[in-house]
PDB file of C-alpha atoms in Angstrom:
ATOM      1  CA  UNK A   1       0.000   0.000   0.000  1.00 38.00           C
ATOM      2  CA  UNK A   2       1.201   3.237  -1.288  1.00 39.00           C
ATOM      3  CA  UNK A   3       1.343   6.356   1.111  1.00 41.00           C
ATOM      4  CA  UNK A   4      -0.498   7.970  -1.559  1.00 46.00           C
ATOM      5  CA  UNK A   5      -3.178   6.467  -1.974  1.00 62.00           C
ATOM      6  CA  UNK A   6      -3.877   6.168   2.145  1.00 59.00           C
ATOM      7  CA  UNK A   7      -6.845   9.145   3.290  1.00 61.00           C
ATOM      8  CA  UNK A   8      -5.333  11.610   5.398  1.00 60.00           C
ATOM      9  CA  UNK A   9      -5.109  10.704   8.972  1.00 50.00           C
ATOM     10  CA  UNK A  10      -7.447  12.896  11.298  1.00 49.00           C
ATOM     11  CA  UNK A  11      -5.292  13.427  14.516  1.00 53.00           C
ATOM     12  CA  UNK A  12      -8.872  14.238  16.503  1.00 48.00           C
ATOM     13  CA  UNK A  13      -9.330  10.465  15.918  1.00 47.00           C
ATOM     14  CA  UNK A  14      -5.524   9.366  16.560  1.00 52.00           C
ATOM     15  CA  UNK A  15      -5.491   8.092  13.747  1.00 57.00           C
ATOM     16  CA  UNK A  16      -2.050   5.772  12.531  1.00 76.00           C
ATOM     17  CA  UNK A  17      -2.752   3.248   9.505  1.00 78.00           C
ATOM     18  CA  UNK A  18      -1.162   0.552   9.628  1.00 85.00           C
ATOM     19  CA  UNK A  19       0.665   0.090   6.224  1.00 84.00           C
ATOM     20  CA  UNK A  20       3.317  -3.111   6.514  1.00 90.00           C
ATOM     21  CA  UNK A  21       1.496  -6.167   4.939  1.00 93.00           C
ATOM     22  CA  UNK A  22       4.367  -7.836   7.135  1.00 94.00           C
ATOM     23  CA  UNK A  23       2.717  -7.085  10.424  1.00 95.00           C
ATOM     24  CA  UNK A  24      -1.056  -7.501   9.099  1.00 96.00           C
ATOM     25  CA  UNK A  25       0.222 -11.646   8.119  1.00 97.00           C
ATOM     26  CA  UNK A  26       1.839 -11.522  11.719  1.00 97.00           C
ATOM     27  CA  UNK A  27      -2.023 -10.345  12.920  1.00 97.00           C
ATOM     28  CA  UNK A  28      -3.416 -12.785  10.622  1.00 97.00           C
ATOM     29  CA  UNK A  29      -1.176 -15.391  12.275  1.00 97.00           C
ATOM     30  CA  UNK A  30      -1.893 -14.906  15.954  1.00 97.00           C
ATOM     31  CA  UNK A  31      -5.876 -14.630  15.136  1.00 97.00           C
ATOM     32  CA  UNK A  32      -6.075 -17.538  13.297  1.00 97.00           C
ATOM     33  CA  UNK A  33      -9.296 -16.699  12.341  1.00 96.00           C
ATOM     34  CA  UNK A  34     -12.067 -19.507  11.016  1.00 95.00           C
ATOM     35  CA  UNK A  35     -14.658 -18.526   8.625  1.00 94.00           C
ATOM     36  CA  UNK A  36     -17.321 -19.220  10.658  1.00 94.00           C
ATOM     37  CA  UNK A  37     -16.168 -16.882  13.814  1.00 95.00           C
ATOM     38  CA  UNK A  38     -18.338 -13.985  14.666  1.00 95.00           C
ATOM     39  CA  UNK A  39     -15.433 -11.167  14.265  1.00 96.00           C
ATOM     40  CA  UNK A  40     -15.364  -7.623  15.083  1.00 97.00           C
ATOM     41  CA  UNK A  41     -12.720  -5.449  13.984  1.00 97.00           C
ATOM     42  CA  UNK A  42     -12.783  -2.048  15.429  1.00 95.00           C
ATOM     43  CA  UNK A  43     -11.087   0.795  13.472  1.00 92.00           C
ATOM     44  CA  UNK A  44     -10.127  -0.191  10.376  1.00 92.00           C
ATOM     45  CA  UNK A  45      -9.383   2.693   8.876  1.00 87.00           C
ATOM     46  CA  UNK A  46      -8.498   2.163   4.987  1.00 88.00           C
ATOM     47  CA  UNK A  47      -9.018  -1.447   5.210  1.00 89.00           C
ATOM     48  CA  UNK A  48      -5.585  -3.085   5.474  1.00 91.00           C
ATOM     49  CA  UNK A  49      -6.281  -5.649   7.629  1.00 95.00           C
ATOM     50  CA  UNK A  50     -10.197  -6.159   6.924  1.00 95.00           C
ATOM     51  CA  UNK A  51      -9.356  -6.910   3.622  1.00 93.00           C
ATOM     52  CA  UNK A  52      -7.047 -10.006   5.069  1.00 95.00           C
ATOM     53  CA  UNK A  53     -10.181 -10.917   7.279  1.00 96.00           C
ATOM     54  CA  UNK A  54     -12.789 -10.638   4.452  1.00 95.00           C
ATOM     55  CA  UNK A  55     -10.420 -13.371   2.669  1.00 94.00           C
ATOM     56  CA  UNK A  56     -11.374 -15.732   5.795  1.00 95.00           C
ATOM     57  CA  UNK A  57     -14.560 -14.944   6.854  1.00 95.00           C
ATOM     58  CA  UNK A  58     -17.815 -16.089   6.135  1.00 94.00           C
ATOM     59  CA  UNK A  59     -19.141 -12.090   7.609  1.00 94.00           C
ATOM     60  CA  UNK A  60     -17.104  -9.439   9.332  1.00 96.00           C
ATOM     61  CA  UNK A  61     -18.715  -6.442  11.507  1.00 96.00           C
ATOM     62  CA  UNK A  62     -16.529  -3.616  11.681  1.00 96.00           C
ATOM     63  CA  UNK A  63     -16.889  -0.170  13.790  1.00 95.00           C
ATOM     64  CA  UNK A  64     -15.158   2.989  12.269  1.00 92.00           C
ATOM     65  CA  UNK A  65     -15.962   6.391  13.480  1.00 90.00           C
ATOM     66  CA  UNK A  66     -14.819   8.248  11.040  1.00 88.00           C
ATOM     67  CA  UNK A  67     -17.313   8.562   8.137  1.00 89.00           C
ATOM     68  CA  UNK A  68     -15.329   9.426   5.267  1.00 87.00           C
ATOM     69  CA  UNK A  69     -13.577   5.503   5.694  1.00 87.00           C
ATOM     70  CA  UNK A  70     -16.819   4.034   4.978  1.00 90.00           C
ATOM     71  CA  UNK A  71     -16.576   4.057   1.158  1.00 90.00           C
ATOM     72  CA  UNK A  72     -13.529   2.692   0.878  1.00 89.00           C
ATOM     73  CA  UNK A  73     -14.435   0.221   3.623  1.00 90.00           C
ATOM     74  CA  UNK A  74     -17.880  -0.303   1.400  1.00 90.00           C
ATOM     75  CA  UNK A  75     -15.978  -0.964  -1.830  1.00 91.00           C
ATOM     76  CA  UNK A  76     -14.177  -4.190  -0.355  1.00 89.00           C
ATOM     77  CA  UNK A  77     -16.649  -6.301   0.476  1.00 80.00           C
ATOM     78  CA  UNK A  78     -19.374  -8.421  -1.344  1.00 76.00           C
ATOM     79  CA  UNK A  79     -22.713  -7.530  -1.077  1.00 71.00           C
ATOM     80  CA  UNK A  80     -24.064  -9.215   2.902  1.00 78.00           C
ATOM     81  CA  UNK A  81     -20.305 -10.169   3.728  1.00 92.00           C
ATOM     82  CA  UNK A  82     -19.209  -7.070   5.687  1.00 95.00           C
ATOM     83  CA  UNK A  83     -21.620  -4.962   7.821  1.00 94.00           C
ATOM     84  CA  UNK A  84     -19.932  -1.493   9.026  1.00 94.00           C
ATOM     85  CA  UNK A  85     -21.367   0.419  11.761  1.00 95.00           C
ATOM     86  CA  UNK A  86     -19.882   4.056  11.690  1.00 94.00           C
ATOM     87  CA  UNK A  87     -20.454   4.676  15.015  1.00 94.00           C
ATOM     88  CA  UNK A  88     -18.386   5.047  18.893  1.00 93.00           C
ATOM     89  CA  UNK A  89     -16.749   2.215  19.974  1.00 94.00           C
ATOM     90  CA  UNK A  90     -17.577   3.879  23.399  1.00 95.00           C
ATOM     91  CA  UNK A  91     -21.308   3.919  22.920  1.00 95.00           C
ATOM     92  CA  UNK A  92     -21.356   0.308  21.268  1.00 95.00           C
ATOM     93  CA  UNK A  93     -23.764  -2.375  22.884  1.00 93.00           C
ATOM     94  CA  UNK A  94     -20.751  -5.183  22.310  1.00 93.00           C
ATOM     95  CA  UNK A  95     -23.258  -8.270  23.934  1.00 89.00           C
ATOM     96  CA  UNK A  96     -25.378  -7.133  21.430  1.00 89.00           C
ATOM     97  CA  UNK A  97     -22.682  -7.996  18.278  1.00 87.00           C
ATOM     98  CA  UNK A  98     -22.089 -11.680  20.027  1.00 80.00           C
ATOM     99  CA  UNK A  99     -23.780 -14.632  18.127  1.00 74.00           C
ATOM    100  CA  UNK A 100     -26.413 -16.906  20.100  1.00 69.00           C
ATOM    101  CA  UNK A 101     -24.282 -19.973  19.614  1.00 79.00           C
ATOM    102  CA  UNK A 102     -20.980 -18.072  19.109  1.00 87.00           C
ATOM    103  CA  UNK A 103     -18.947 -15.574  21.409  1.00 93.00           C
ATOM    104  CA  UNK A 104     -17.536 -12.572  20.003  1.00 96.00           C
ATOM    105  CA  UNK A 105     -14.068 -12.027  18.896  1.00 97.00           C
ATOM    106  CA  UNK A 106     -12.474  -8.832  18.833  1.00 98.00           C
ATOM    107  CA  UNK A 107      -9.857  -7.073  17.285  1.00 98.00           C
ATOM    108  CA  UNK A 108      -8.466  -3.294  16.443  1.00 94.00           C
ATOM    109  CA  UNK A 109      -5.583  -1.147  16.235  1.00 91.00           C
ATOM    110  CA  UNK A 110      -7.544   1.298  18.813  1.00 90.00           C
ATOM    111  CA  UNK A 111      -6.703   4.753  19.201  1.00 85.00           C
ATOM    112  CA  UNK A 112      -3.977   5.319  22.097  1.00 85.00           C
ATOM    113  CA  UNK A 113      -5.765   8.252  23.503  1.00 85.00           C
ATOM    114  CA  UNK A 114      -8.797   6.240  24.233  1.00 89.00           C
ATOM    115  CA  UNK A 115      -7.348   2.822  23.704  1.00 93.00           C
ATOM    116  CA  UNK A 116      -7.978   1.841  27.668  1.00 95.00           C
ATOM    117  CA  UNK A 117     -11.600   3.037  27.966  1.00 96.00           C
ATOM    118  CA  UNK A 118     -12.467   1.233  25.276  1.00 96.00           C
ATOM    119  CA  UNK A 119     -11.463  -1.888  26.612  1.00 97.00           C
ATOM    120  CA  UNK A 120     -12.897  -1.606  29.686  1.00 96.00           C
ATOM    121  CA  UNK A 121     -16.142  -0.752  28.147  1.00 96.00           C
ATOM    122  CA  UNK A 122     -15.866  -3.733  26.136  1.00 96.00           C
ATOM    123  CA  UNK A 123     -14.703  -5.896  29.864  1.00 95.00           C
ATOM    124  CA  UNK A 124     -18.278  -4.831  30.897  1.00 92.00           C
ATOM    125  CA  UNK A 125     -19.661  -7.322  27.901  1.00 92.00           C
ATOM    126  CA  UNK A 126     -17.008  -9.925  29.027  1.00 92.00           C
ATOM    127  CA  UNK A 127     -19.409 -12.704  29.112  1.00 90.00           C
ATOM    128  CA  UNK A 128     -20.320 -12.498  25.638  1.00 93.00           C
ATOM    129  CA  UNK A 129     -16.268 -12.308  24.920  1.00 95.00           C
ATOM    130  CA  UNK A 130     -13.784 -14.607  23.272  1.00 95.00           C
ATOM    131  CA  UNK A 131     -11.130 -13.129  23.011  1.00 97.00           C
ATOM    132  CA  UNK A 132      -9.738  -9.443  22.425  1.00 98.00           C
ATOM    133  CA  UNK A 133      -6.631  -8.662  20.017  1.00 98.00           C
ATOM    134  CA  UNK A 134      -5.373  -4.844  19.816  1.00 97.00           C
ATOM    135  CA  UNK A 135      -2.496  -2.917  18.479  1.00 95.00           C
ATOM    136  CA  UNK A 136      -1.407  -0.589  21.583  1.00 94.00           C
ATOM    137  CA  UNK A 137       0.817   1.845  22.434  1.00 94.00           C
ATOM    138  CA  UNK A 138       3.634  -0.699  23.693  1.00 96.00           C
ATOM    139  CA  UNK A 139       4.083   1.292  27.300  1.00 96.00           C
ATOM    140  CA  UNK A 140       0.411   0.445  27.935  1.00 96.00           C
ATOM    141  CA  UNK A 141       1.008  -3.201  26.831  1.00 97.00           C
ATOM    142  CA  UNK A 142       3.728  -3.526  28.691  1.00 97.00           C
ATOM    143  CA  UNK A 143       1.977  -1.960  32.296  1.00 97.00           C
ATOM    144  CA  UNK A 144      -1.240  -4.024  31.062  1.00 98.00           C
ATOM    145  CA  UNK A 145       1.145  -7.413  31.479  1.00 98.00           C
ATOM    146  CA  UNK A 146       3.053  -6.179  34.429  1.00 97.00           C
ATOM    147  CA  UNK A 147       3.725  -8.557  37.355  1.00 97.00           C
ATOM    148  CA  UNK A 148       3.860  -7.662  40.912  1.00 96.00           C
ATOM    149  CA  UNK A 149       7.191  -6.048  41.816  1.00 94.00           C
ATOM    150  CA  UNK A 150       7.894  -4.520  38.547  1.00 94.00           C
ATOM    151  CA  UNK A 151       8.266  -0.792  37.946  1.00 92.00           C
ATOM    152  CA  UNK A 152       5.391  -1.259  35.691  1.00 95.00           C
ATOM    153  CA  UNK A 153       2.982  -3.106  37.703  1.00 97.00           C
ATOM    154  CA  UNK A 154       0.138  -0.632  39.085  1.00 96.00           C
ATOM    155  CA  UNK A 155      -3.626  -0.147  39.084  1.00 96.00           C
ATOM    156  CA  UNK A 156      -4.060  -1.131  35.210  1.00 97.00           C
ATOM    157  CA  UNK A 157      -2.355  -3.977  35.839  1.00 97.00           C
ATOM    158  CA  UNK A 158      -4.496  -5.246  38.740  1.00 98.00           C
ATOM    159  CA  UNK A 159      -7.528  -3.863  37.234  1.00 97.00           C
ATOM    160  CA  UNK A 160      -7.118  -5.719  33.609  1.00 98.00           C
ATOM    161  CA  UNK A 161      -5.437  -9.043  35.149  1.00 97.00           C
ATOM    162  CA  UNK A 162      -8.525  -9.079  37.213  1.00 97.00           C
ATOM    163  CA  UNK A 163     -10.529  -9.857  34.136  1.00 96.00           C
ATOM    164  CA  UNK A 164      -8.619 -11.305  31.547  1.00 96.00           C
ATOM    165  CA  UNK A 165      -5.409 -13.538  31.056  1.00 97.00           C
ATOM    166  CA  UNK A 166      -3.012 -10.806  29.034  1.00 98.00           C
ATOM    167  CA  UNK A 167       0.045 -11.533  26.959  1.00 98.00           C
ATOM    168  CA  UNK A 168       1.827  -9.206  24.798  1.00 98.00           C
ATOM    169  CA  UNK A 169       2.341 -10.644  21.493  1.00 98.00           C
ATOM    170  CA  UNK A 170       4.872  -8.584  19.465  1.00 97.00           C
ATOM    171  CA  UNK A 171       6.208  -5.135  19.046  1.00 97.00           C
ATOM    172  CA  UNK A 172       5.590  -2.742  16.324  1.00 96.00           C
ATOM    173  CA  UNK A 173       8.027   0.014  15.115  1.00 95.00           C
ATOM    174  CA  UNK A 174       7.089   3.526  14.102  1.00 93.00           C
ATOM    175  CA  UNK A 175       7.881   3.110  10.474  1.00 91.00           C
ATOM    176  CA  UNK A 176       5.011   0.666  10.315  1.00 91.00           C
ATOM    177  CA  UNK A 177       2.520   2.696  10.106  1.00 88.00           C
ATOM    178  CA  UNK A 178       1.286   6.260   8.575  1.00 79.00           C
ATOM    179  CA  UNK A 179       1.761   8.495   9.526  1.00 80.00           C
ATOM    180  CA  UNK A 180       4.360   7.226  12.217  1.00 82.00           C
ATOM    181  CA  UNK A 181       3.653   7.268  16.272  1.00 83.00           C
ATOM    182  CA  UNK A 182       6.308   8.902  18.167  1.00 87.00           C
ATOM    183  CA  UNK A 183       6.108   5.600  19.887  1.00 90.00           C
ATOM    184  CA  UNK A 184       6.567   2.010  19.640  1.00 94.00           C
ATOM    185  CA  UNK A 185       3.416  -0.208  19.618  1.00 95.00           C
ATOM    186  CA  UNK A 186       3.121  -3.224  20.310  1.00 97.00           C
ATOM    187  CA  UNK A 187       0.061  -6.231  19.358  1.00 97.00           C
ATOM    188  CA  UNK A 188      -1.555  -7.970  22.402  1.00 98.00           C
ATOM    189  CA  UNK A 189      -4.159 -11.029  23.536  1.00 98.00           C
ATOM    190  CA  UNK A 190      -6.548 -10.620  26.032  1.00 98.00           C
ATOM    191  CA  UNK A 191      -7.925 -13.787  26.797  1.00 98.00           C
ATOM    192  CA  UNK A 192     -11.429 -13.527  29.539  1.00 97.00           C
ATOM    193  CA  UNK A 193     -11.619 -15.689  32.253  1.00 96.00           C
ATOM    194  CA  UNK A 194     -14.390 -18.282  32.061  1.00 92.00           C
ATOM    195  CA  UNK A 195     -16.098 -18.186  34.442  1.00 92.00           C
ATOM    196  CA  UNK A 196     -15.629 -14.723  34.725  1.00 91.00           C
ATOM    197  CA  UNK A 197     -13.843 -13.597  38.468  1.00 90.00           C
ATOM    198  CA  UNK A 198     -15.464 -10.339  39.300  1.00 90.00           C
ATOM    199  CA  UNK A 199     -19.031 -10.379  39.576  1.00 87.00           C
ATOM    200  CA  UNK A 200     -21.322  -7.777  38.899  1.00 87.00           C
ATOM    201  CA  UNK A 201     -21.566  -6.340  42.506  1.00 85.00           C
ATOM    202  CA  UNK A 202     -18.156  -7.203  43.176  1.00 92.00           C
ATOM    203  CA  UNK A 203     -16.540  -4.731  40.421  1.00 93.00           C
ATOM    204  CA  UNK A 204     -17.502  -1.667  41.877  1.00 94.00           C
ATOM    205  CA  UNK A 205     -15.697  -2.849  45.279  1.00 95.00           C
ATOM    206  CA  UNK A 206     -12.482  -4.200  43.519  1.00 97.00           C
ATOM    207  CA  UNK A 207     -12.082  -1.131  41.570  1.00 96.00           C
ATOM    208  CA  UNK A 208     -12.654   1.372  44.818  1.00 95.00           C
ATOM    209  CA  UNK A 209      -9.565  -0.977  46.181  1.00 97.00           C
ATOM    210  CA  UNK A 210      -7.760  -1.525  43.722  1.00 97.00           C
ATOM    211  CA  UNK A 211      -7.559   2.666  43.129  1.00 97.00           C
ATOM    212  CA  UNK A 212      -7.217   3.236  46.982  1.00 97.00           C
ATOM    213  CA  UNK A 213      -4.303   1.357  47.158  1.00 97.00           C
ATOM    214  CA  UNK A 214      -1.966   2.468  44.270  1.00 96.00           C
ATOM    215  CA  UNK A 215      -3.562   6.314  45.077  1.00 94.00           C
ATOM    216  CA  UNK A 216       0.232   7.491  46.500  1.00 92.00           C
ATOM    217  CA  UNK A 217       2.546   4.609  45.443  1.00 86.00           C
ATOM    218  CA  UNK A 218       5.145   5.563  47.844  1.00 89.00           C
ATOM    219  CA  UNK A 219       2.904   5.648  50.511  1.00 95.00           C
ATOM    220  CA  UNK A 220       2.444   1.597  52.402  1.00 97.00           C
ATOM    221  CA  UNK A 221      -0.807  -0.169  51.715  1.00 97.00           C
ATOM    222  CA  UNK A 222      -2.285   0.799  55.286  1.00 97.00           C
ATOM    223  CA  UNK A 223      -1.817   4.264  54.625  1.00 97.00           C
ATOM    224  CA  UNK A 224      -3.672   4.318  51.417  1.00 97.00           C
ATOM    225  CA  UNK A 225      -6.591   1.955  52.980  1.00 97.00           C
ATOM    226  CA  UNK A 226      -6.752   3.916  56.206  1.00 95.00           C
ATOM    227  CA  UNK A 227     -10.511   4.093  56.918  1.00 92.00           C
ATOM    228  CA  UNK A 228     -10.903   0.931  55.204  1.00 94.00           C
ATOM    229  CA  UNK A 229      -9.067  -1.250  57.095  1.00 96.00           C
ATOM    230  CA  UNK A 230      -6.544  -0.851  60.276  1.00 95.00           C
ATOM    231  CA  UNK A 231      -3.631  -2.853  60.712  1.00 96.00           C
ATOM    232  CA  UNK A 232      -5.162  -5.871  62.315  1.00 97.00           C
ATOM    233  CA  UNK A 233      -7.686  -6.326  59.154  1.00 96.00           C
ATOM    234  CA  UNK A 234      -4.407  -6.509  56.761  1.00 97.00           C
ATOM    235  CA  UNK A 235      -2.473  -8.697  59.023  1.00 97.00           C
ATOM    236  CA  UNK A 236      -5.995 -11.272  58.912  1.00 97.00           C
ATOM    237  CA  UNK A 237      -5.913 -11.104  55.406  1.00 97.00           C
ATOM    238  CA  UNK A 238      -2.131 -12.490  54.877  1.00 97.00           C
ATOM    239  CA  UNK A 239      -1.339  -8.428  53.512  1.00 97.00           C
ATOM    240  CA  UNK A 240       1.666  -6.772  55.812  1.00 97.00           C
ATOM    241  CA  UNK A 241       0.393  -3.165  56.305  1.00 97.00           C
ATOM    242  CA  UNK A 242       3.804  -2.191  55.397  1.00 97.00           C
ATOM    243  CA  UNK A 243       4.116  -3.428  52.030  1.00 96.00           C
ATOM    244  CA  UNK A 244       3.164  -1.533  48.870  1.00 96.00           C
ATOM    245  CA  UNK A 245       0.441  -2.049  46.762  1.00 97.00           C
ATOM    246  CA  UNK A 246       3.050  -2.724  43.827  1.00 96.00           C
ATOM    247  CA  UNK A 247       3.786  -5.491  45.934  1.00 96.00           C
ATOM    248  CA  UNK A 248       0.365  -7.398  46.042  1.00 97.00           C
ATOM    249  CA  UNK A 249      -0.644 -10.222  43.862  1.00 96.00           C
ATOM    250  CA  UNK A 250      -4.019 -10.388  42.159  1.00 95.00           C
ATOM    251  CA  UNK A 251      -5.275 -12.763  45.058  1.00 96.00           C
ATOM    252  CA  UNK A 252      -4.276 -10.289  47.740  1.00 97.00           C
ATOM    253  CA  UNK A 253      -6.352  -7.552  45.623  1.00 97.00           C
ATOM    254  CA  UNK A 254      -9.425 -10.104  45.945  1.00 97.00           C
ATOM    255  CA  UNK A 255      -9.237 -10.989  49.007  1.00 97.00           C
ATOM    256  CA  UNK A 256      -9.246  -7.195  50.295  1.00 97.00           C
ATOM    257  CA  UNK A 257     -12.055  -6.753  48.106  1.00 96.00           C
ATOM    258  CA  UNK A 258     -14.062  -9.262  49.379  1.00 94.00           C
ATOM    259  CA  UNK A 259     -13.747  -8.384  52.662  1.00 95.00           C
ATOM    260  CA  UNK A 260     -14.523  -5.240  51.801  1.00 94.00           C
ATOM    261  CA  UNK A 261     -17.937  -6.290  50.356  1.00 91.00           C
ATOM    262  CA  UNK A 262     -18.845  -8.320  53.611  1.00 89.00           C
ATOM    263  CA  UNK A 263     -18.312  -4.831  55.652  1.00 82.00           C
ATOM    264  CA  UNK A 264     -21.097  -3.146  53.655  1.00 70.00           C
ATOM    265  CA  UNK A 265     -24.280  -4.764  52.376  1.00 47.00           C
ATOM    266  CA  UNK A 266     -23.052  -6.309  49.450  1.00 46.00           C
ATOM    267  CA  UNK A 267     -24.649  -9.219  47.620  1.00 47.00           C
ATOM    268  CA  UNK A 268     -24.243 -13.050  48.684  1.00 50.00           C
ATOM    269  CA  UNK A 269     -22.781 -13.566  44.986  1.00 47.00           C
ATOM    270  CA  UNK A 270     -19.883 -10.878  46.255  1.00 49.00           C
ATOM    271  CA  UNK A 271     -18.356 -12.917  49.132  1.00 48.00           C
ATOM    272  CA  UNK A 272     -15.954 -15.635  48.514  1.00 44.00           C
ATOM    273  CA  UNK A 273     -16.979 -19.427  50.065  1.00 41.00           C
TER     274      UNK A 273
END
């Protein structure tokens, strides 16, 4: 694909094509799509990769907010094999897109300036998930995969591992795409637990935790739960209250939330046993 013939790139959308057949095969590769999965590829821009998918697929949905792609996008396709919703990935019913007998599969090079939100808006459909590829901004990868002790591991971490087993696949240099990133990328797999670990009153008490405790990362995790629980709680729940949160496995962060939800008035469904 020539640079010339690419539509300009709109920076309101942070928009980067990707333009290295190269890296679309390597996509190709760790999808391994069949032609009977229900697929959803969210921003394709000029088409690079749907036209790979369209190849394989007995139907592809896509989601592209930016209405001058959709007659490019339009001219790929046969007639019933593609449908394209020019719409918000943010405002998107995902359970809606899954398949009665099928879950949905996902897969985008999102946006980085709104690359997180939309994959937590797409978490809160996480029963109707697959599995979830994106092309990110590789810093975000690389905090997404973190492990406890690293400089890298904080509340994203916690907060994605909590949902979803998360490997980072390959990296992606600048001159891959066009116009370049000032940054390296890098293509992940995000791979929902089944069945899923946070339930639906549960969330709302992890994530009040999980924020608490990385709120001053310097500070220990007593200091940053004072109010929520004193010494003694911690030392009951296997956490020393002068550890940081940077410290604490995803079991420690469930375990605090739990007990968390059995202070309050929290469903049955919440508490653990």
């Amino acid at each position: 694909m020539q640079e010339g013939t690419l539509p300009v790139a709109k920076k309101r959308f942070g928009q980067n094509f990707l333009v290295q057949p190269y890296i679309v095969e390597r996509i190709m590769d760790a999808l391994r799509p069949d032609r009977q999965d229900v697929l959803l590829e969210i921003g394709p821009g000029p088409g690079a990769l749907t036209q790979k998918l369209l190849q394989v697929l007995d139907h592809l949905t896509v989601i592209e907010l930016d209405r001058d792609m959709i007659p490019g996008l339009e001219a790929l396709a046969s007639s019933g094999q593609m449908t394209i919703m020019q719409a918000d990935a943010l405002k998107v019913d995902f359970a809606r897109l899954s398949d009665s007998d099928k879950q949905l599969r996902v897969v985008g090079n999102l946006p980085y300036n709104v690359a997180t939100p939309i994959i937590f808006h797409i978490l809160e459909s996480v029963g109707q998930i697959q599995d979830m590829h994106f092309m990110l901004q590789k810093e975000v990868v690389e905090r997404m995969v973190a492990a406890p002790g690293s400089k890298t591991y904080g509340r994203l971490s916690v907060m994605i591992q909590a949902w979803c087993e998360v490997e980072s696949l390959f990296t992606v240099g600048p001159g891959n795409f066009f116009p370049a990133p000032k940054v390296d990328s890098a293509f992940m797999r995000l791979l929902p637990y089944k069945p899923v670990l946070l339930t639906d009153c549960l969330r709302p008490v992890f994530a009040r935790i999980v924020t608490s405790s990385f709120a001053q990362r310097r500070k220990t995790i007593a200091n940053n739960l004072r109010g929520i629980f004193n010494a003694e709680q911690l030392r009951a729940l296997d956490i020393d209250p002068s550890c940081r949160a940077e410290t604490l496995d995803q079991a420690a962060f469930f375990r605090l939330a739990e007990a968390f939800a059995e202070q309050g008035t929290q469903d049955e469904s919440c508490r653990s046993g």
